[in-house]
CSV table of C-alpha atoms in Angstrom, one decimal:
chain,number,residue,atom,x,y,z
A,16,GLU,CA,-22.3,-28.4,25.8
A,17,ILE,CA,-22.4,-24.7,24.9
A,18,VAL,CA,-21.6,-24.1,21.2
A,19,VAL,CA,-19.8,-20.8,20.4
A,20,THR,CA,-19.9,-19.4,16.9
A,21,GLN,CA,-17.8,-16.5,15.6
A,22,SER,CA,-18.4,-14.4,12.6
A,23,PRO,CA,-17.1,-13.6,10.1
A,24,ALA,CA,-14.5,-16.3,9.5
A,25,THR,CA,-12.2,-13.7,7.8
A,26,LEU,CA,-12.3,-10.0,8.1
A,27,SER,CA,-10.4,-7.7,5.8
A,28,VAL,CA,-9.8,-4.2,7.2
A,29,SER,CA,-7.3,-1.4,6.4
A,30,PRO,CA,-4.8,-0.2,9.0
A,31,GLY,CA,-6.2,2.8,11.0
A,32,GLU,CA,-9.8,1.6,10.5
A,33,ARG,CA,-12.1,-0.1,13.0
A,34,ALA,CA,-12.7,-3.9,13.2
A,35,THR,CA,-15.8,-5.5,14.7
A,36,LEU,CA,-15.8,-9.2,15.5
A,37,SER,CA,-18.8,-11.1,16.7
A,38,CYS,CA,-19.3,-14.1,18.9
A,39,ARG,CA,-22.5,-15.9,19.7
A,40,ALA,CA,-23.2,-18.6,22.3
A,41,SER,CA,-25.9,-21.2,21.9
A,42,GLN,CA,-27.3,-20.4,25.3
A,43,SER,CA,-26.8,-17.6,27.8
A,44,VAL,CA,-23.3,-17.4,29.3
A,45,SER,CA,-24.1,-14.1,31.2
A,46,SER,CA,-20.8,-12.1,31.0
A,47,ASN,CA,-18.6,-15.2,31.2
A,48,LEU,CA,-16.9,-14.7,27.9
A,49,ALA,CA,-13.2,-14.1,27.0
A,50,TRP,CA,-11.3,-13.1,23.9
A,51,TYR,CA,-7.9,-14.3,22.9
A,52,GLN,CA,-5.5,-13.2,20.2
A,53,GLN,CA,-3.2,-15.6,18.4
A,54,LYS,CA,-0.4,-14.7,16.0
A,55,PRO,CA,1.3,-17.3,13.7
A,56,GLY,CA,3.7,-19.6,15.6
A,57,GLN,CA,2.7,-18.2,19.0
A,58,ALA,CA,0.5,-19.3,21.9
A,59,PRO,CA,-2.8,-17.4,22.3
A,60,ARG,CA,-2.8,-14.3,24.5
A,61,LEU,CA,-5.7,-13.3,26.8
A,62,LEU,CA,-7.2,-10.0,25.6
A,63,MET,CA,-10.5,-9.6,27.4
A,64,TYR,CA,-12.6,-11.3,30.1
A,65,GLY,CA,-15.9,-10.7,31.7
A,66,ALA,CA,-16.9,-9.7,28.2
A,67,SER,CA,-15.6,-6.2,28.6
A,68,THR,CA,-12.6,-6.1,31.0
A,69,ARG,CA,-9.2,-5.8,29.3
A,70,ALA,CA,-6.5,-8.1,30.5
A,71,THR,CA,-3.2,-6.7,31.8
A,72,GLY,CA,-1.3,-4.7,29.2
A,73,ILE,CA,-3.9,-4.7,26.6
A,74,PRO,CA,-4.3,-1.3,24.8
A,75,ALA,CA,-7.4,0.7,25.2
A,76,ARG,CA,-8.1,0.4,21.4
A,77,PHE,CA,-9.5,-3.0,22.3
A,78,SER,CA,-13.0,-3.1,23.7
A,79,GLY,CA,-15.5,-5.7,24.4
A,80,SER,CA,-19.3,-5.7,24.8
A,81,GLY,CA,-22.3,-7.9,25.1
A,82,SER,CA,-23.9,-10.3,27.5
A,83,GLY,CA,-26.1,-13.3,27.4
A,84,THR,CA,-25.6,-14.8,23.9
A,85,GLU,CA,-24.3,-12.0,21.8
A,86,PHE,CA,-20.8,-10.5,22.1
A,87,THR,CA,-18.6,-8.1,20.2
A,88,LEU,CA,-14.9,-7.3,20.2
A,89,THR,CA,-14.0,-4.0,18.7
A,90,ILE,CA,-10.6,-2.8,17.7
A,91,SER,CA,-10.4,0.9,16.9
A,92,ARG,CA,-7.6,2.3,14.8
A,93,LEU,CA,-6.1,-1.0,13.7
A,94,GLN,CA,-2.3,-1.2,13.9
A,95,SER,CA,-0.1,-3.6,12.1
A,96,GLU,CA,0.4,-5.8,15.1
A,97,ASP,CA,-3.4,-6.3,15.5
A,98,PHE,CA,-3.7,-8.5,12.4
A,99,ALA,CA,-4.0,-12.0,13.8
A,100,VAL,CA,-6.6,-14.6,14.6
A,101,TYR,CA,-9.1,-13.9,17.4
A,102,PHE,CA,-10.9,-16.5,19.5
A,103,CYS,CA,-13.7,-16.1,21.9
A,104,GLN,CA,-14.4,-18.6,24.8
A,105,GLN,CA,-17.2,-19.1,27.2
A,106,TYR,CA,-16.4,-20.1,30.7
A,107,TYR,CA,-20.0,-20.2,32.1
A,108,ASN,CA,-19.7,-23.9,32.4
A,109,TRP,CA,-17.6,-27.0,31.6
A,110,PRO,CA,-16.5,-27.8,28.9
A,111,ARG,CA,-15.1,-24.3,28.3
A,112,SER,CA,-15.8,-24.1,24.6
A,113,PHE,CA,-14.0,-21.9,22.1
A,114,GLY,CA,-15.4,-20.3,18.9
A,115,GLN,CA,-13.7,-21.4,15.6
A,116,GLY,CA,-11.9,-18.1,15.3
A,117,THR,CA,-11.9,-14.9,13.1
A,118,LYS,CA,-8.9,-14.1,11.0
A,119,LEU,CA,-8.3,-10.4,10.9
A,120,GLU,CA,-6.3,-9.6,7.7
A,121,ILE,CA,-4.9,-6.5,6.1
A,122,LYS,CA,-7.1,-5.1,3.4
B,26,GLU,CA,7.7,-14.2,35.8
B,27,VAL,CA,5.1,-16.9,35.1
B,28,GLN,CA,6.4,-19.7,33.0
B,29,LEU,CA,4.8,-22.9,31.7
B,30,LEU,CA,6.9,-25.5,30.0
B,31,GLU,CA,5.4,-28.5,28.3
B,32,SER,CA,7.3,-31.7,27.6
B,33,GLY,CA,6.6,-35.2,26.3
B,34,GLY,CA,5.3,-34.6,22.8
B,35,GLY,CA,6.2,-36.7,19.9
B,36,LEU,CA,5.2,-39.2,17.3
B,37,VAL,CA,3.0,-42.1,18.3
B,38,GLN,CA,1.1,-44.8,16.4
B,39,PRO,CA,-2.7,-44.9,16.4
B,40,GLY,CA,-4.0,-46.7,19.5
B,41,GLY,CA,-0.8,-45.8,21.4
B,42,SER,CA,-0.2,-43.8,24.5
B,43,LEU,CA,1.7,-40.6,25.4
B,44,ARG,CA,2.1,-38.6,28.6
B,45,LEU,CA,2.5,-34.8,28.5
B,46,SER,CA,3.8,-32.8,31.4
B,47,CYS,CA,3.7,-29.1,32.2
B,48,ALA,CA,6.0,-27.5,34.7
B,49,GLY,CA,4.9,-24.2,36.2
B,50,SER,CA,7.1,-21.5,37.8
B,51,GLY,CA,6.8,-17.9,38.9
B,52,PHE,CA,3.4,-18.3,40.7
B,53,THR,CA,1.9,-20.3,43.5
B,54,PHE,CA,1.1,-23.3,41.5
B,55,SER,CA,-1.2,-25.0,44.1
B,56,SER,CA,-3.6,-22.1,44.0
B,57,TYR,CA,-4.7,-22.3,40.4
B,58,THR,CA,-6.8,-24.5,38.2
B,59,MET,CA,-4.7,-25.7,35.2
B,60,ASN,CA,-5.8,-26.7,31.8
B,61,TRP,CA,-4.8,-28.3,28.5
B,62,VAL,CA,-5.9,-26.8,25.2
B,63,ARG,CA,-5.0,-28.2,21.8
B,64,GLN,CA,-4.8,-26.9,18.3
B,65,ALA,CA,-4.8,-29.2,15.3
B,66,PRO,CA,-2.6,-28.0,12.4
B,67,GLY,CA,-4.2,-25.0,10.7
B,68,LYS,CA,-7.3,-25.2,12.9
B,69,GLY,CA,-8.8,-23.4,15.9
B,70,LEU,CA,-8.5,-24.0,19.6
B,71,GLU,CA,-10.1,-26.8,21.5
B,72,TRP,CA,-10.2,-26.9,25.3
B,73,VAL,CA,-9.3,-30.5,26.3
B,74,SER,CA,-9.2,-30.8,30.1
B,75,GLY,CA,-8.9,-28.9,33.4
B,76,ILE,CA,-8.0,-29.8,37.0
B,77,SER,CA,-8.9,-27.8,40.1
B,78,ALA,CA,-6.2,-26.3,42.3
B,79,ASP,CA,-6.3,-29.2,44.8
B,80,GLY,CA,-6.7,-31.8,42.1
B,81,GLY,CA,-10.0,-32.9,43.5
B,82,SER,CA,-12.1,-32.0,40.4
B,83,THR,CA,-11.3,-32.8,36.8
B,84,TYR,CA,-13.0,-31.9,33.6
B,85,TYR,CA,-12.8,-33.2,30.1
B,86,ALA,CA,-14.0,-32.5,26.6
B,87,ASP,CA,-16.4,-35.1,25.2
B,88,SER,CA,-13.9,-35.8,22.5
B,89,VAL,CA,-11.3,-37.2,25.0
B,90,LYS,CA,-13.4,-38.4,27.9
B,91,GLY,CA,-12.5,-41.9,28.8
B,92,ARG,CA,-9.2,-41.8,26.9
B,93,PHE,CA,-7.3,-38.9,28.5
B,94,THR,CA,-6.6,-38.4,32.2
B,95,ILE,CA,-5.4,-35.1,33.8
B,96,SER,CA,-3.5,-35.1,37.1
B,97,ARG,CA,-1.3,-32.7,39.0
B,98,ASP,CA,1.5,-32.8,41.6
B,99,ASN,CA,1.5,-29.6,43.6
B,100,SER,CA,4.8,-30.6,45.4
B,101,ARG,CA,6.5,-30.6,42.0
B,102,ASN,CA,4.5,-27.8,40.4
B,103,THR,CA,3.5,-30.1,37.5
B,104,VAL,CA,0.3,-31.0,35.6
B,105,ASP,CA,0.2,-34.0,33.4
B,106,LEU,CA,-2.0,-35.3,30.6
B,107,GLN,CA,-2.1,-39.1,30.1
B,108,MET,CA,-3.3,-39.8,26.6
B,109,ASN,CA,-4.4,-43.3,25.7
B,110,SER,CA,-6.1,-44.9,22.7
B,111,LEU,CA,-4.7,-42.1,20.5
B,112,ARG,CA,-6.3,-41.3,17.2
B,113,ALA,CA,-5.2,-39.4,14.1
B,114,GLU,CA,-7.6,-36.6,15.0
B,115,ASP,CA,-5.7,-36.1,18.3
B,116,THR,CA,-2.8,-34.7,16.3
B,117,ALA,CA,-2.2,-31.2,17.5
B,118,ILE,CA,-0.1,-28.8,19.5
B,119,TYR,CA,-1.1,-29.2,23.1
B,120,TYR,CA,-0.9,-26.1,25.3
B,121,CYS,CA,-0.8,-26.0,29.1
B,122,ALA,CA,-2.6,-22.9,30.4
B,123,LYS,CA,-3.2,-21.4,33.8
B,124,ASP,CA,-6.5,-20.0,35.1
B,125,LYS,CA,-6.4,-16.3,36.1
B,126,GLY,CA,-7.8,-17.2,39.4
B,127,CYS,CA,-9.7,-15.0,41.9
B,128,SER,CA,-9.4,-11.4,43.1
B,129,THR,CA,-10.9,-10.3,46.4
B,130,THR,CA,-14.3,-10.1,44.9
B,131,SER,CA,-14.6,-12.4,41.8
B,132,CYS,CA,-13.1,-15.4,40.2
B,133,TYR,CA,-12.2,-15.5,36.5
B,134,PRO,CA,-11.6,-18.9,35.1
B,135,VAL,CA,-9.9,-17.6,31.9
B,136,LEU,CA,-6.5,-18.6,30.6
B,137,ASP,CA,-4.1,-15.8,31.4
B,138,TYR,CA,-0.8,-17.7,30.8
B,139,TRP,CA,0.0,-20.3,28.2
B,140,GLY,CA,3.0,-22.5,27.5
B,141,GLN,CA,4.6,-22.6,24.0
B,142,GLY,CA,3.0,-26.0,23.3
B,143,ALA,CA,4.0,-29.6,22.7
B,144,LEU,CA,3.4,-31.2,19.3
B,145,VAL,CA,1.7,-34.6,19.4
B,146,THR,CA,1.5,-36.5,16.1
B,147,VAL,CA,-0.5,-39.6,15.8
B,148,SER,CA,0.4,-41.5,12.7
B,149,SER,CA,1.5,-44.9,11.5
């Protein structure tokens, strides 16, 4: 099973600033990595797939990069609605493991 | 509009069984892999199980293998999760989620639509 690790666990950033979230896989997953956003009391929402392709309706301030084992989600010019928990998930093989999440909070 | 509606959650004693169901609408259900993902209270996401579009292939997390069974009925647009030998650590919100599927050039087995979840509580 591929283990996915996210860092940091909590990230404190001010509105209008940039946030950088990291995700690492225990073995290469090529570009088979997705990012999800989850707000309290809601189901997760797909943000990014193929490491760098935004899902439908996702604003351009969200960008993804990386391949192999190291990935990054960057949110430029943070807005109030962006403060949430973010999960990455590898889909290179089964089981499709998630990282433990990064909570993005207002500084 | 794509909709996924879970049902069947509730309180069950350790060692007991429960069956979750997810009804899909607004898309061609029989064309997509379907999944179950769970989230324990205050914790992260855990992928639990997946089933191919035709039901011919099933996949499980090690934590539930041998206890849970996923199945689907494409004539009724439903996917079920039969959960046996339940443990306290199975307590979670269980989400049904649809694979994004394939474009003309590539397939993307990511979860593009999710239900609102069904709460399963395992406790005596």
